[in-house]
């Protein structure tokens, strides 16, 4: 499964970035394939981009706080 999820790396520029699901334990093992920098998103603070304070608003959707490094915003 990991091989299938990382096949896209073969078509990327060596200095590119790829956004990966940081909540997927298999994808977390990907470091810098072929010089491509992974950027992880998820619900865990160890991800580069993560969400917390997630609140369901029923039919009105949901709200959360999104963190990117030292920056955070409400969404």
PDB file of C-alpha atoms in Angstrom:
ATOM      1  CA  UNK A   1       0.000   0.000   0.000  1.00  0.00           C
ATOM      2  CA  UNK A   2       2.826   2.436   0.827  1.00  0.00           C
ATOM      3  CA  UNK A   3       4.371   1.802  -2.587  1.00  0.00           C
ATOM      4  CA  UNK A   4       1.110   2.746  -4.316  1.00  0.00           C
ATOM      5  CA  UNK A   5       0.728   5.900  -2.205  1.00  0.00           C
ATOM      6  CA  UNK A   6       4.256   7.065  -3.023  1.00  0.00           C
ATOM      7  CA  UNK A   7       4.270   6.360  -6.782  1.00  0.00           C
ATOM      8  CA  UNK A   8       3.519  10.053  -7.412  1.00  0.00           C
ATOM      9  CA  UNK A   9       7.074  10.853  -6.227  1.00  0.00           C
ATOM     10  CA  UNK A  10       8.381   9.512  -9.554  1.00  0.00           C
ATOM     11  CA  UNK A  11       6.695  12.430 -11.348  1.00  0.00           C
ATOM     12  CA  UNK A  12       7.763  15.266  -9.058  1.00  0.00           C
ATOM     13  CA  UNK A  13      10.659  17.712  -9.264  1.00  0.00           C
ATOM     14  CA  UNK A  14      13.535  16.891  -6.913  1.00  0.00           C
ATOM     15  CA  UNK A  15      13.149  20.177  -4.995  1.00  0.00           C
ATOM     16  CA  UNK A  16       9.356  19.891  -4.663  1.00  0.00           C
ATOM     17  CA  UNK A  17       7.031  19.399  -1.715  1.00  0.00           C
ATOM     18  CA  UNK A  18       4.333  16.799  -1.186  1.00  0.00           C
ATOM     19  CA  UNK A  19       1.468  17.058   1.305  1.00  0.00           C
ATOM     20  CA  UNK A  20       0.884  13.768   3.156  1.00  0.00           C
ATOM     21  CA  UNK A  21      -1.575  12.563   5.779  1.00  0.00           C
ATOM     22  CA  UNK A  22       0.383  12.626   9.038  1.00  0.00           C
ATOM     23  CA  UNK A  23      -2.250  10.443  10.719  1.00  0.00           C
ATOM     24  CA  UNK A  24      -1.285   7.551   8.393  1.00  0.00           C
ATOM     25  CA  UNK A  25       1.455   5.576  10.182  1.00  0.00           C
ATOM     26  CA  UNK A  26       2.809   4.172   6.915  1.00  0.00           C
ATOM     27  CA  UNK A  27       3.113   7.594   5.281  1.00  0.00           C
ATOM     28  CA  UNK A  28       4.861   8.889   8.420  1.00  0.00           C
ATOM     29  CA  UNK A  29       7.821   6.662   7.517  1.00  0.00           C
ATOM     30  CA  UNK A  30       8.405   8.705   4.331  1.00  0.00           C
ATOM     31  CA  UNK A  31      11.301  11.107   4.888  1.00  0.00           C
ATOM     32  CA  UNK A  32      12.722  12.898   1.842  1.00  0.00           C
ATOM     33  CA  UNK A  33      12.349  10.611  -1.175  1.00  0.00           C
ATOM     34  CA  UNK A  34      14.429  11.821  -4.101  1.00  0.00           C
ATOM     35  CA  UNK A  35      14.876  15.223  -2.424  1.00  0.00           C
ATOM     36  CA  UNK A  36      11.121  15.831  -2.163  1.00  0.00           C
ATOM     37  CA  UNK A  37      10.158  17.436   1.165  1.00  0.00           C
ATOM     38  CA  UNK A  38       7.041  15.915   2.743  1.00  0.00           C
ATOM     39  CA  UNK A  39       4.677  18.297   4.550  1.00  0.00           C
ATOM     40  CA  UNK A  40       2.412  16.417   6.961  1.00  0.00           C
ATOM     41  CA  UNK A  41      -1.150  17.386   7.936  1.00  0.00           C
ATOM     42  CA  UNK A  42      -3.354  15.760  10.543  1.00  0.00           C
ATOM     43  CA  UNK A  43      -4.797  15.924  14.028  1.00  0.00           C
ATOM     44  CA  UNK A  44      -1.524  15.393  15.888  1.00  0.00           C
ATOM     45  CA  UNK A  45       0.780  18.218  17.012  1.00  0.00           C
ATOM     46  CA  UNK A  46       3.704  16.403  15.387  1.00  0.00           C
ATOM     47  CA  UNK A  47       2.265  17.240  11.939  1.00  0.00           C
ATOM     48  CA  UNK A  48       3.477  20.362  10.116  1.00  0.00           C
ATOM     49  CA  UNK A  49      -0.161  21.443   9.741  1.00  0.00           C
ATOM     50  CA  UNK A  50      -2.713  20.203  12.266  1.00  0.00           C
ATOM     51  CA  UNK A  51      -6.205  20.925  13.530  1.00  0.00           C
ATOM     52  CA  UNK A  52      -7.513  20.923  17.086  1.00  0.00           C
ATOM     53  CA  UNK A  53     -10.467  22.375  18.986  1.00  0.00           C
ATOM     54  CA  UNK A  54     -12.708  20.653  16.439  1.00  0.00           C
ATOM     55  CA  UNK A  55     -16.378  21.363  17.136  1.00  0.00           C
ATOM     56  CA  UNK A  56     -19.375  20.069  15.184  1.00  0.00           C
ATOM     57  CA  UNK A  57     -21.971  22.759  14.456  1.00  0.00           C
ATOM     58  CA  UNK A  58     -24.521  20.278  13.116  1.00  0.00           C
ATOM     59  CA  UNK A  59     -25.996  21.397   9.812  1.00  0.00           C
ATOM     60  CA  UNK A  60     -23.885  24.567   9.994  1.00  0.00           C
ATOM     61  CA  UNK A  61     -20.681  22.531   9.544  1.00  0.00           C
ATOM     62  CA  UNK A  62     -17.788  22.570  11.953  1.00  0.00           C
ATOM     63  CA  UNK A  63     -15.126  24.855  13.366  1.00  0.00           C
ATOM     64  CA  UNK A  64     -11.542  24.197  14.367  1.00  0.00           C
ATOM     65  CA  UNK A  65      -8.186  25.808  14.971  1.00  0.00           C
ATOM     66  CA  UNK A  66      -5.585  25.156  12.266  1.00  0.00           C
ATOM     67  CA  UNK A  67      -1.911  25.379  13.246  1.00  0.00           C
ATOM     68  CA  UNK A  68       0.986  25.906  10.832  1.00  0.00           C
ATOM     69  CA  UNK A  69       4.240  26.349  12.693  1.00  0.00           C
ATOM     70  CA  UNK A  70       3.844  29.316  15.035  1.00  0.00           C
ATOM     71  CA  UNK A  71       0.711  30.522  13.209  1.00  0.00           C
ATOM     72  CA  UNK A  72      -2.829  29.478  14.166  1.00  0.00           C
ATOM     73  CA  UNK A  73      -6.208  30.554  12.853  1.00  0.00           C
ATOM     74  CA  UNK A  74      -9.867  29.702  13.361  1.00  0.00           C
ATOM     75  CA  UNK A  75     -11.669  27.991  10.512  1.00  0.00           C
TER      76      UNK A  75
END
